[in-house]
């Protein structure tokens, strides 16, 4: 069989729409995920079960015993931390998906370079990968919500609106970390990111206790952290106490993080991949 | 041999045209104003040592790296404007493999074909033909990771053909492969050439350039030093034959100086030897007849450890043009 089609019409200017090119890049990550999803499936389920059982039920019993069941924001401790953990686990999953895989696609397996030799552009490679992270976060958060339901930690049907909010919270981390990862020569910076960025935010952004209990000078810092906005809104939604004003501020703040970080990430990707 | 074949006649507009092409990275000028035309059906080479600017040129031609200065047209289009349209019609075999080692051979082709927007059944059909072509059909379902370097390189070549490209770009296609694997790759590339595929390749192996290229440019320090078919270049810049003389360690330099002096004083030798080149480990005599030259040098009292008469190669052309050897 001839490997070439000599009767092909001459090449013409133009390209498919951006959405089409982004989906082509997205399709690659799906293909790869099909090979590896089994490895992540168990931890996706076990993590929320472990957290809710240990912190919510175990530690929660102690907290409730000392303060009465309606001490923290008017609910039991399990109900209090479950929506916070939902947002926090989105953040954690997002940071893993945005560090090593991005560095791998630049340096180790070089999948981005393979994409850029085809009609795909830097923006397509970036957006396609972020779209995949969005899909992964959706699965992670959906499983988490399911586990919350099983633990009886859902108070209101509005809880389902917490799913996109948690995913958005994750994306507010994924996008800047994509930009950060594209500037790294090796993965040693990632350990620092987790140690001095992700873990403190996990602990002090209102997941385990209200930020009003932080020292006064620390509270504005907590308000600037995207996770706090995700935690606060997820909790209001799961309790069914959300109001439009604060909800829009939270969503707007998180969306702004994603938008600004996307522009920065695109610049970093271009610098790294097509100099 | 392949290099004896005449360059294929050029038809129509060039597929690639570069005029005054420059690539700078900060203060460093990687490509310093080159002019190149590549025509349909031609096998065109960039020959030069590492750091000559070959890969930077290839990345610009591949519509990936932006042009700093000058004009570049690929398939009649400007890569700064029509990058996706150009890349849709190129096949790229990069210097470092960009295969996904966790996926299978077949999945690598599937994923790559999808980047071009090809339908799954079209990819499946082409995959079969391409894997047979690169002799990897039995490995279709195996992961890429355990494949040998030669197999990975052949897979990269197969992958670069999935979109039936107008031009196949190969950056150092056999660097890092053992001699046997190199010959298999050369054989496949030669078959592609015979099918009429336009090949553009970079190499620092003169034998690779001689075997595969109809026409080539010799690059050094970002500039083009000479251009022509391998045979033309050898005729223009070298003699028909070369005598390689080896001497005991530490005596090469003195022996070389003595031979140079003889070539200047003895008319009988000067008639036979066009040029003397002293390398760290041997002395080269450029002559139309290597046997005559070596007989005469022996008669004049120079005794070498070993004497080898060989044909001139592109290596000699490069040495003449730049004063350096291609591969150190």
Coordinates of C-alpha atoms in Angstrom, one line a residue:
Chain A
X1 CA 0.0 0.0 0.0
X2 CA 1.2 3.4 -0.8
X3 CA 1.9 5.4 2.3
X4 CA 1.3 8.7 0.6
X5 CA -1.7 10.1 -1.3
X6 CA -0.2 11.9 -4.2
X7 CA -3.6 13.0 -5.5
X8 CA -4.1 15.1 -2.4
X9 CA -5.3 18.7 -3.0
X10 CA -2.8 21.4 -2.2
X11 CA -2.6 22.7 1.4
X12 CA -4.8 25.6 2.2
X13 CA -4.7 28.3 4.9
X14 CA -7.1 28.1 7.9
X15 CA -7.6 25.8 10.8
X16 CA -10.4 24.0 12.7
X17 CA -12.2 26.0 15.4
X18 CA -10.3 26.3 18.7
X19 CA -12.9 24.1 20.5
X20 CA -12.2 21.3 18.0
X21 CA -8.4 21.5 18.6
X22 CA -8.9 21.6 22.4
X23 CA -11.0 18.5 22.2
X24 CA -8.2 16.7 20.2
X25 CA -5.8 17.4 23.0
X26 CA -8.4 16.4 25.6
X27 CA -8.9 13.1 23.8
X28 CA -5.2 12.2 24.4
X29 CA -5.5 12.6 28.2
X30 CA -8.7 10.5 28.1
X31 CA -6.9 7.8 26.2
X32 CA -4.1 7.8 28.8
X33 CA -6.7 7.9 31.7
X34 CA -8.3 4.8 30.3
X35 CA -5.0 3.0 30.9
X36 CA -4.5 4.3 34.4
X37 CA -7.9 5.0 36.0
X38 CA -8.0 1.8 38.0
X39 CA -5.0 2.9 40.0
X40 CA -6.7 6.1 41.1
X41 CA -10.2 4.7 41.6
X42 CA -9.7 3.1 44.9
X43 CA -8.1 6.1 46.5
X44 CA -10.8 8.4 45.1
X45 CA -13.4 6.4 47.1
X46 CA -11.2 5.6 50.2
X47 CA -10.0 9.1 50.8
X48 CA -13.4 10.7 51.6
X49 CA -14.5 7.6 53.5
X50 CA -11.3 7.8 55.6
X51 CA -11.6 11.6 56.2
X52 CA -15.2 11.6 57.1
X53 CA -14.9 8.5 59.3
X54 CA -11.8 9.7 61.2
X55 CA -12.4 13.5 61.4
X56 CA -16.2 13.7 61.1
X57 CA -17.3 10.6 63.1
X58 CA -14.3 9.9 65.3
X59 CA -13.0 13.3 66.2
X60 CA -16.5 14.7 65.7
X61 CA -17.8 12.6 68.6
X62 CA -15.3 14.3 70.9
X63 CA -16.1 17.8 69.6
X64 CA -19.8 17.3 69.9
X65 CA -19.5 15.8 73.4
X66 CA -17.6 18.9 74.6
X67 CA -19.7 21.5 72.9
X68 CA -23.0 20.0 72.2
X69 CA -24.1 19.0 68.7
X70 CA -24.9 22.5 67.5
X71 CA -21.8 24.2 68.6
X72 CA -20.0 24.8 65.3
X73 CA -22.1 26.8 62.9
X74 CA -25.2 25.2 64.3
X75 CA -24.4 21.6 63.2
X76 CA -22.7 18.4 64.2
X77 CA -19.0 18.3 63.5
X78 CA -19.3 15.8 60.7
X79 CA -21.8 18.0 58.9
X80 CA -19.6 21.0 59.5
X81 CA -16.4 19.6 58.0
X82 CA -17.8 17.4 55.2
X83 CA -18.5 20.3 52.7
X84 CA -15.2 21.9 53.7
X85 CA -13.4 18.6 53.0
X86 CA -15.2 18.4 49.7
X87 CA -13.6 21.7 48.6
X88 CA -10.3 20.9 50.1
X89 CA -10.1 17.5 48.4
X90 CA -10.8 19.2 45.1
X91 CA -7.8 21.4 45.8
X92 CA -5.6 18.5 46.6
X93 CA -6.6 16.4 43.6
X94 CA -6.1 19.5 41.4
X95 CA -2.6 20.1 42.7
X96 CA -1.5 16.5 42.0
X97 CA -3.0 16.6 38.5
X98 CA -1.2 19.9 37.8
X99 CA 2.3 19.2 38.9
X100 CA 3.9 15.9 37.8
X101 CA 1.7 15.3 34.7
X102 CA 2.5 18.8 33.4
X103 CA 6.2 18.4 34.0
X104 CA 6.0 15.0 32.4
X105 CA 4.3 16.4 29.3
X106 CA 7.1 19.0 29.1
X107 CA 10.2 17.0 30.0
X108 CA 9.7 13.3 30.5
X109 CA 7.2 12.0 28.0
X110 CA 7.1 15.2 26.1
X111 CA 3.4 14.8 25.0
X112 CA 3.0 18.6 24.6
X113 CA 5.9 18.6 22.1
X114 CA 4.2 15.8 20.2
X115 CA 1.0 17.9 20.1
X116 CA 2.8 21.0 18.9
X117 CA 4.2 19.2 15.9
X118 CA 0.6 18.8 14.7
X119 CA -2.1 21.4 14.0
X120 CA -2.5 21.9 17.8
X121 CA -1.2 25.2 19.3
X122 CA 0.1 25.9 22.7
X123 CA -3.4 27.2 23.8
X124 CA -5.0 24.0 22.6
X125 CA -2.5 21.8 24.5
X126 CA -3.0 23.9 27.7
X127 CA -6.8 24.1 27.5
X128 CA -7.1 20.4 26.5
X129 CA -5.1 19.3 29.5
X130 CA -7.0 21.7 31.9
X131 CA -10.3 20.3 30.5
X132 CA -9.1 16.9 31.5
X133 CA -8.3 18.1 35.0
X134 CA -11.8 19.5 35.2
X135 CA -13.2 16.1 34.3
X136 CA -11.0 14.4 36.9
X137 CA -12.1 16.9 39.5
X138 CA -15.8 16.3 38.6
X139 CA -15.4 12.6 39.2
X140 CA -13.5 13.1 42.5
X141 CA -16.1 15.6 43.8
X142 CA -19.0 13.5 42.7
X143 CA -17.6 10.5 44.5
X144 CA -17.0 12.7 47.6
X145 CA -20.6 13.9 47.5
X146 CA -21.8 10.3 47.2
X147 CA -19.8 9.4 50.3
X148 CA -21.2 12.4 52.2
X149 CA -24.7 11.2 51.3
X150 CA -23.9 7.8 52.7
X151 CA -22.6 9.3 55.9
X152 CA -25.8 11.4 56.2
X153 CA -23.8 14.6 56.0
X154 CA -26.0 16.3 53.5
X155 CA -28.8 18.7 54.8
X156 CA -30.2 20.2 51.7
X157 CA -30.8 19.4 48.0
X158 CA -28.8 22.5 47.3
X159 CA -25.8 20.3 48.1
X160 CA -25.6 19.3 44.4
X161 CA -24.8 22.8 43.6
X162 CA -21.7 22.4 45.8
X163 CA -20.3 20.0 43.1
X164 CA -19.6 22.7 40.5
X165 CA -18.4 25.0 43.2
X166 CA -15.9 22.4 44.5
X167 CA -14.7 21.8 41.0
X168 CA -14.3 25.5 40.4
X169 CA -12.2 25.7 43.6
X170 CA -10.0 22.9 42.3
X171 CA -9.6 24.7 39.0
X172 CA -8.6 27.9 40.9
X173 CA -5.6 25.8 42.0
X174 CA -5.0 23.7 38.9
X175 CA -4.6 26.7 36.6
X176 CA -1.9 28.7 38.6
X177 CA -0.1 25.4 39.3
X178 CA 0.0 24.6 35.6
X179 CA 1.8 28.0 35.2
X180 CA 4.2 27.2 38.1
X181 CA 5.0 23.7 36.8
X182 CA 5.9 25.1 33.4
X183 CA 8.6 27.2 34.9
X184 CA 10.3 24.3 36.8
X185 CA 13.4 22.5 35.6
X186 CA 12.8 19.6 38.0
X187 CA 10.1 18.3 40.4
X188 CA 11.8 19.5 43.7
X189 CA 9.7 22.6 43.7
X190 CA 6.5 20.5 44.0
X191 CA 7.4 19.2 47.4
X192 CA 7.8 22.8 48.6
X193 CA 4.5 23.7 47.0
X194 CA 2.7 21.0 48.9
X195 CA 4.5 21.6 52.2
X196 CA 4.3 25.4 52.3
X197 CA 1.3 26.0 50.1
X198 CA -1.3 23.3 49.9
X199 CA -1.0 21.8 53.4
X200 CA -1.3 25.1 55.3
X201 CA -4.2 26.1 53.2
X202 CA -5.8 22.8 53.8
X203 CA -5.5 23.3 57.6
X204 CA -6.3 27.0 58.0
X205 CA -9.0 27.9 55.4
X206 CA -12.1 27.1 57.4
X207 CA -12.2 23.4 56.7
X208 CA -11.8 22.2 60.2
X209 CA -12.8 25.3 62.2
X210 CA -14.3 28.7 61.2
X211 CA -11.7 31.2 60.2
X212 CA -13.3 33.6 62.8
X213 CA -11.3 31.5 65.4
X214 CA -8.0 32.5 63.7
X215 CA -6.0 35.4 65.2
X216 CA -7.4 38.7 63.8
X217 CA -4.3 39.4 61.6
X218 CA -4.6 36.0 59.9
X219 CA -8.2 36.3 58.9
X220 CA -7.7 38.6 55.9
X221 CA -5.1 36.1 54.6
X222 CA -7.6 33.3 54.9
X223 CA -10.1 35.4 52.9
X224 CA -7.6 35.9 50.1
X225 CA -7.1 32.1 49.8
X226 CA -9.3 30.6 47.1
X227 CA -10.0 27.5 49.2
X228 CA -11.7 29.6 51.9
X229 CA -14.2 30.8 49.3
X230 CA -14.8 27.3 48.1
X231 CA -15.2 26.0 51.6
X232 CA -17.6 28.7 52.7
X233 CA -19.9 28.4 49.7
X234 CA -19.9 24.6 49.7
X235 CA -20.9 24.7 53.4
X236 CA -23.7 27.2 52.8
X237 CA -25.0 25.1 49.9
X238 CA -24.8 21.8 51.8
X239 CA -26.6 23.4 54.8
X240 CA -29.1 25.1 52.4
X241 CA -28.3 28.5 53.9
X242 CA -26.6 30.1 50.8
X243 CA -27.6 33.6 49.8
X244 CA -27.1 35.1 46.4
X245 CA -24.8 38.0 47.3
X246 CA -22.0 36.1 49.1
X247 CA -22.4 33.2 46.6
X248 CA -21.7 35.4 43.6
X249 CA -18.7 37.0 45.4
X250 CA -17.2 33.5 46.1
X251 CA -17.8 32.3 42.5
X252 CA -16.6 35.5 41.0
X253 CA -13.4 35.4 43.1
X254 CA -12.7 31.8 42.1
X255 CA -13.4 32.5 38.4
X256 CA -11.1 35.5 38.5
X257 CA -8.3 33.2 39.8
X258 CA -8.9 30.8 37.0
X259 CA -9.1 33.5 34.3
X260 CA -5.9 35.4 35.4
X261 CA -4.0 32.2 35.9
X262 CA -4.9 30.9 32.5
X263 CA -3.4 34.0 30.9
X264 CA -0.2 33.6 32.9
X265 CA -0.1 29.8 32.3
X266 CA -0.4 30.4 28.5
X267 CA 2.5 32.8 28.6
X268 CA 4.6 30.3 30.7
X269 CA 3.7 27.4 28.4
X270 CA 4.6 29.5 25.3
X271 CA 7.9 30.5 26.8
X272 CA 8.8 26.9 27.7
X273 CA 7.5 25.1 24.6
X274 CA 8.0 27.2 21.5
X275 CA 11.0 29.6 22.2
Chain B
X1 CA 25.7 4.1 -4.7
X2 CA 22.8 6.4 -3.8
X3 CA 25.0 9.5 -3.8
X4 CA 25.7 8.9 -7.5
X5 CA 22.1 9.4 -8.4
X6 CA 21.4 12.8 -10.1
X7 CA 19.3 15.2 -8.1
X8 CA 15.6 14.9 -9.0
X9 CA 14.4 17.6 -11.3
X10 CA 12.5 20.3 -9.4
X11 CA 8.9 20.8 -10.4
X12 CA 6.7 23.8 -9.5
X13 CA 7.2 26.2 -6.7
X14 CA 9.5 25.2 -3.9
X15 CA 7.7 23.5 -0.9
X16 CA 10.1 25.4 1.5
X17 CA 11.6 28.8 0.8
X18 CA 13.8 30.7 3.3
X19 CA 15.5 34.0 2.7
X20 CA 17.8 35.6 5.2
X21 CA 16.4 33.3 7.9
X22 CA 17.7 34.2 11.4
X23 CA 17.0 32.7 14.8
X24 CA 18.3 34.3 17.9
X25 CA 18.0 33.2 21.5
X26 CA 18.8 36.3 23.5
X27 CA 22.3 37.4 22.5
X28 CA 23.0 34.0 20.8
X29 CA 22.5 33.7 17.1
X30 CA 21.7 30.1 16.3
X31 CA 20.8 30.6 12.6
X32 CA 22.5 33.5 10.9
X33 CA 20.8 34.5 7.7
X34 CA 20.4 31.3 5.6
X35 CA 18.7 30.9 2.1
X36 CA 17.2 27.6 1.3
X37 CA 14.8 26.1 -1.3
X38 CA 13.4 22.6 -1.1
X39 CA 11.4 21.2 -4.0
X40 CA 8.8 18.5 -4.1
X41 CA 10.2 14.9 -4.2
X42 CA 13.6 16.0 -3.1
X43 CA 15.7 14.6 -0.2
X44 CA 17.3 17.7 1.2
X45 CA 19.9 17.7 4.0
X46 CA 21.4 20.0 6.6
X47 CA 24.8 18.7 7.4
X48 CA 26.9 20.1 10.2
X49 CA 28.3 19.5 13.6
X50 CA 26.3 19.9 16.9
X51 CA 25.5 23.5 17.5
X52 CA 25.6 24.5 13.8
X53 CA 22.0 25.7 13.9
X54 CA 20.4 22.7 12.2
X55 CA 17.8 21.9 14.8
X56 CA 16.9 25.5 15.2
X57 CA 16.3 25.7 11.5
X58 CA 14.2 22.5 11.6
X59 CA 12.0 23.9 14.4
X60 CA 11.3 27.0 12.4
X61 CA 10.6 24.9 9.3
X62 CA 8.3 22.8 11.5
X63 CA 6.2 25.9 12.2
X64 CA 6.9 25.5 15.9
X65 CA 9.7 28.0 16.7
X66 CA 9.0 31.6 15.6
X67 CA 11.3 33.2 13.0
X68 CA 13.4 36.0 14.4
X69 CA 14.2 37.7 11.1
X70 CA 13.9 37.0 7.4
X71 CA 11.2 35.3 5.4
X72 CA 10.1 31.7 5.5
X73 CA 7.4 30.1 3.4
X74 CA 6.3 26.5 3.8
X75 CA 3.8 25.1 1.3
X76 CA 3.4 28.7 0.2
X77 CA 2.3 29.8 3.7
X78 CA 3.8 31.9 6.5
X79 CA 4.3 29.8 9.6
X80 CA 3.7 32.9 11.8
X81 CA 0.2 33.1 10.5
X82 CA -0.8 29.6 9.2
X83 CA 1.0 27.4 11.7
X84 CA -1.8 24.9 12.1
X85 CA -2.5 24.7 8.4
X86 CA 1.2 24.1 7.7
X87 CA 1.7 21.5 10.5
X88 CA -1.4 19.7 9.2
X89 CA 0.7 18.8 6.1
X90 CA 4.0 18.1 7.8
X91 CA 5.4 14.9 9.3
X92 CA 7.9 15.5 12.1
X93 CA 10.4 13.1 13.5
X94 CA 12.1 15.0 16.3
X95 CA 15.6 14.4 17.6
X96 CA 14.3 13.2 21.0
X97 CA 11.4 10.8 21.0
X98 CA 8.1 12.2 22.0
X99 CA 6.3 8.9 22.2
X100 CA 4.1 8.1 25.1
X101 CA 5.9 5.2 26.6
X102 CA 2.9 4.1 28.8
X103 CA 0.7 3.6 25.8
X104 CA 0.9 0.8 23.3
X105 CA 2.4 1.2 19.8
X106 CA -1.1 1.3 18.3
X107 CA -2.4 3.8 20.8
X108 CA 0.5 6.1 20.1
X109 CA -0.6 6.2 16.4
X110 CA -4.2 6.6 17.4
X111 CA -3.6 9.5 19.7
X112 CA -1.3 11.2 17.2
X113 CA -3.7 10.7 14.3
X114 CA -6.5 12.3 16.4
X115 CA -4.4 15.5 16.7
X116 CA -4.8 15.8 12.9
X117 CA -8.5 15.2 13.2
X118 CA -8.4 11.9 11.4
X119 CA -11.3 9.5 11.9
X120 CA -10.6 6.4 13.9
X121 CA -11.2 3.9 11.0
X122 CA -8.8 5.9 8.8
X123 CA -6.2 5.8 11.5
X124 CA -6.7 2.1 12.1
X125 CA -6.2 1.4 8.4
X126 CA -3.1 3.5 8.0
X127 CA -1.7 2.2 11.3
X128 CA -1.7 -1.3 9.8
X129 CA 0.1 -0.2 6.7
X130 CA 2.6 2.0 8.6
X131 CA 3.5 -0.6 11.2
X132 CA 4.1 -3.1 8.4
X133 CA 6.2 -0.6 6.7
X134 CA 8.4 0.0 9.7
X135 CA 8.4 -3.7 10.6
X136 CA 6.6 -3.3 13.9
X137 CA 3.3 -5.0 13.1
X138 CA 3.9 -7.7 15.6
X139 CA 4.5 -5.2 18.3
X140 CA 1.3 -3.3 17.8
X141 CA -0.2 -4.2 21.1
X142 CA 2.9 -3.9 23.2
X143 CA 3.8 -0.9 25.3
X144 CA 6.4 1.5 23.9
X145 CA 8.6 1.5 27.0
X146 CA 10.4 -1.8 26.5
X147 CA 11.0 -1.2 22.8
X148 CA 14.6 -0.7 21.7
X149 CA 15.9 2.6 20.5
X150 CA 15.8 1.6 16.9
X151 CA 12.2 0.4 17.2
X152 CA 11.1 3.6 18.9
X153 CA 12.7 5.6 16.2
X154 CA 10.9 3.5 13.5
X155 CA 7.7 4.0 15.4
X156 CA 8.3 7.8 15.4
X157 CA 8.8 7.6 11.7
X158 CA 5.5 5.6 11.3
X159 CA 3.7 8.1 13.5
X160 CA 5.0 11.1 11.4
X161 CA 3.5 9.6 8.3
X162 CA 0.0 9.1 9.8
X163 CA -1.3 12.3 8.2
X164 CA 0.2 11.5 4.8
X165 CA 2.5 14.5 4.9
X166 CA 3.7 16.6 2.0
X167 CA 7.1 17.0 3.7
X168 CA 8.8 14.7 6.2
X169 CA 11.1 16.5 8.6
X170 CA 13.7 14.3 10.3
X171 CA 16.0 15.9 12.9
X172 CA 19.0 13.6 13.4
X173 CA 17.1 10.5 12.5
X174 CA 19.7 7.9 13.5
X175 CA 21.6 9.7 16.3
X176 CA 22.0 7.4 19.3
X177 CA 21.2 4.2 17.4
X178 CA 23.6 1.3 17.0
X179 CA 25.0 0.6 13.5
X180 CA 22.5 -2.2 12.7
X181 CA 19.5 -0.1 13.7
X182 CA 20.8 2.8 11.7
X183 CA 20.9 0.7 8.6
X184 CA 17.3 -0.4 9.1
X185 CA 16.2 3.2 9.5
X186 CA 18.1 4.3 6.4
X187 CA 16.6 1.5 4.4
X188 CA 13.0 2.7 5.4
X189 CA 13.8 6.3 4.6
X190 CA 15.3 5.3 1.3
X191 CA 12.1 3.5 0.4
X192 CA 10.0 6.6 1.3
X193 CA 12.3 8.7 -0.9
X194 CA 11.6 6.3 -3.7
X195 CA 7.9 6.7 -3.1
X196 CA 8.3 10.4 -3.8
X197 CA 8.1 11.7 -0.2
X198 CA 9.9 15.0 0.2
X199 CA 12.5 14.5 2.9
X200 CA 14.2 17.2 4.9
X201 CA 16.8 15.9 7.3
X202 CA 19.5 17.2 9.6
X203 CA 22.5 15.0 10.4
X204 CA 26.1 15.2 11.6
X205 CA 26.8 11.9 10.0
X206 CA 28.4 12.3 6.5
X207 CA 27.5 8.8 5.5
X208 CA 23.9 9.4 6.3
X209 CA 23.9 12.6 4.2
X210 CA 25.6 10.8 1.3
X211 CA 23.2 7.9 1.4
X212 CA 20.0 9.8 1.7
X213 CA 20.4 13.3 0.3
X214 CA 19.9 14.5 -3.3
X215 CA 21.0 17.9 -2.2
X216 CA 22.4 19.3 0.9
X217 CA 23.8 22.4 2.6
X218 CA 26.8 22.3 4.9
X219 CA 26.1 24.4 8.0
X220 CA 28.6 25.8 10.4
X221 CA 28.1 28.4 13.1
X222 CA 24.6 29.2 11.9
X223 CA 25.7 29.9 8.3
X224 CA 25.6 27.9 5.1
X225 CA 29.1 27.1 4.0
X226 CA 28.3 25.3 0.8
X227 CA 25.4 23.8 -1.1
X228 CA 25.1 21.0 -3.8
X229 CA 24.6 17.3 -4.3
X230 CA 27.0 15.1 -2.3
X231 CA 28.9 14.4 -5.5
X232 CA 29.1 18.0 -6.5
X233 CA 30.3 19.1 -3.1
X234 CA 33.1 16.5 -3.1
X235 CA 34.1 17.4 -6.6
X236 CA 34.2 21.1 -5.8
X237 CA 35.8 21.0 -2.4
X238 CA 37.9 17.9 -2.3
X239 CA 40.0 15.6 -4.5
X240 CA 39.0 12.2 -5.8
X241 CA 41.0 10.3 -3.2
X242 CA 42.6 10.8 0.2
X243 CA 45.7 9.1 1.7
X244 CA 45.5 8.7 5.4
X245 CA 48.8 8.4 7.1
X246 CA 49.2 7.3 10.7
X247 CA 52.3 7.8 12.8
X248 CA 53.5 6.7 16.2
X249 CA 51.8 8.7 19.0
X250 CA 53.4 12.2 19.5
X251 CA 55.1 12.0 16.1
X252 CA 52.1 13.0 14.0
X253 CA 52.7 16.7 14.3
X254 CA 56.4 16.5 13.2
X255 CA 55.6 14.1 10.4
X256 CA 52.9 16.4 9.2
X257 CA 55.2 19.4 9.2
X258 CA 57.8 17.4 7.3
X259 CA 55.3 16.4 4.7
X260 CA 54.0 20.0 4.3
X261 CA 57.6 21.1 3.8
X262 CA 58.2 18.4 1.2
X263 CA 54.9 19.3 -0.6
X264 CA 56.2 22.9 -0.9
X265 CA 59.8 22.0 -2.0
X266 CA 59.5 18.9 -4.1
X267 CA 57.7 19.5 -7.4
X268 CA 57.1 15.8 -7.9
X269 CA 55.0 15.7 -4.7
X270 CA 53.3 19.0 -5.3
X271 CA 52.1 17.7 -8.6
X272 CA 50.3 14.8 -7.0
X273 CA 49.1 16.2 -3.7
X274 CA 46.6 19.1 -3.8
X275 CA 46.5 19.7 0.0
X276 CA 47.9 18.4 3.2
X277 CA 45.7 18.3 6.3
X278 CA 47.2 17.6 9.8
X279 CA 44.8 16.1 12.3
X280 CA 45.6 15.2 15.9
X281 CA 45.8 11.5 15.1
X282 CA 46.7 11.3 11.3
X283 CA 47.9 13.2 8.3
X284 CA 45.7 13.5 5.2
X285 CA 47.0 13.9 1.7
X286 CA 44.4 15.0 -0.9
X287 CA 45.2 13.6 -4.3
X288 CA 43.5 12.5 -7.5
X289 CA 45.5 9.2 -7.2
X290 CA 46.1 8.1 -3.7
X291 CA 48.4 5.3 -4.7
X292 CA 50.7 7.6 -6.7
X293 CA 50.8 10.1 -3.8
X294 CA 51.6 7.5 -1.2
X295 CA 54.3 5.9 -3.4
X296 CA 55.9 9.3 -3.9
X297 CA 55.8 10.2 -0.2
X298 CA 57.4 6.9 0.6
X299 CA 60.1 7.5 -2.1
X300 CA 60.9 10.9 -0.4
X301 CA 61.7 9.1 2.8
X302 CA 58.5 9.4 4.9
X303 CA 57.5 6.1 6.6
X304 CA 54.1 5.9 8.2
X305 CA 52.8 3.2 10.6
X306 CA 49.9 2.7 8.3
X307 CA 48.8 4.0 4.9
X308 CA 45.1 4.0 3.8
X309 CA 43.9 5.2 0.4
X310 CA 40.2 6.0 0.3
X311 CA 37.6 8.0 -1.7
X312 CA 36.8 11.5 -0.6
X313 CA 33.7 11.9 1.5
X314 CA 31.6 14.8 2.8
X315 CA 33.7 14.6 5.9
X316 CA 36.6 15.9 3.8
X317 CA 34.4 18.6 2.3
X318 CA 33.5 19.7 5.8
X319 CA 37.1 19.7 6.9
X320 CA 38.0 21.8 4.0
X321 CA 35.2 24.3 4.6
X322 CA 35.5 24.7 8.3
X323 CA 38.9 23.4 9.3
X324 CA 37.3 21.0 11.7
X325 CA 36.0 17.4 11.7
X326 CA 32.3 16.7 11.9
X327 CA 32.2 14.2 14.7
X328 CA 34.9 14.7 17.4

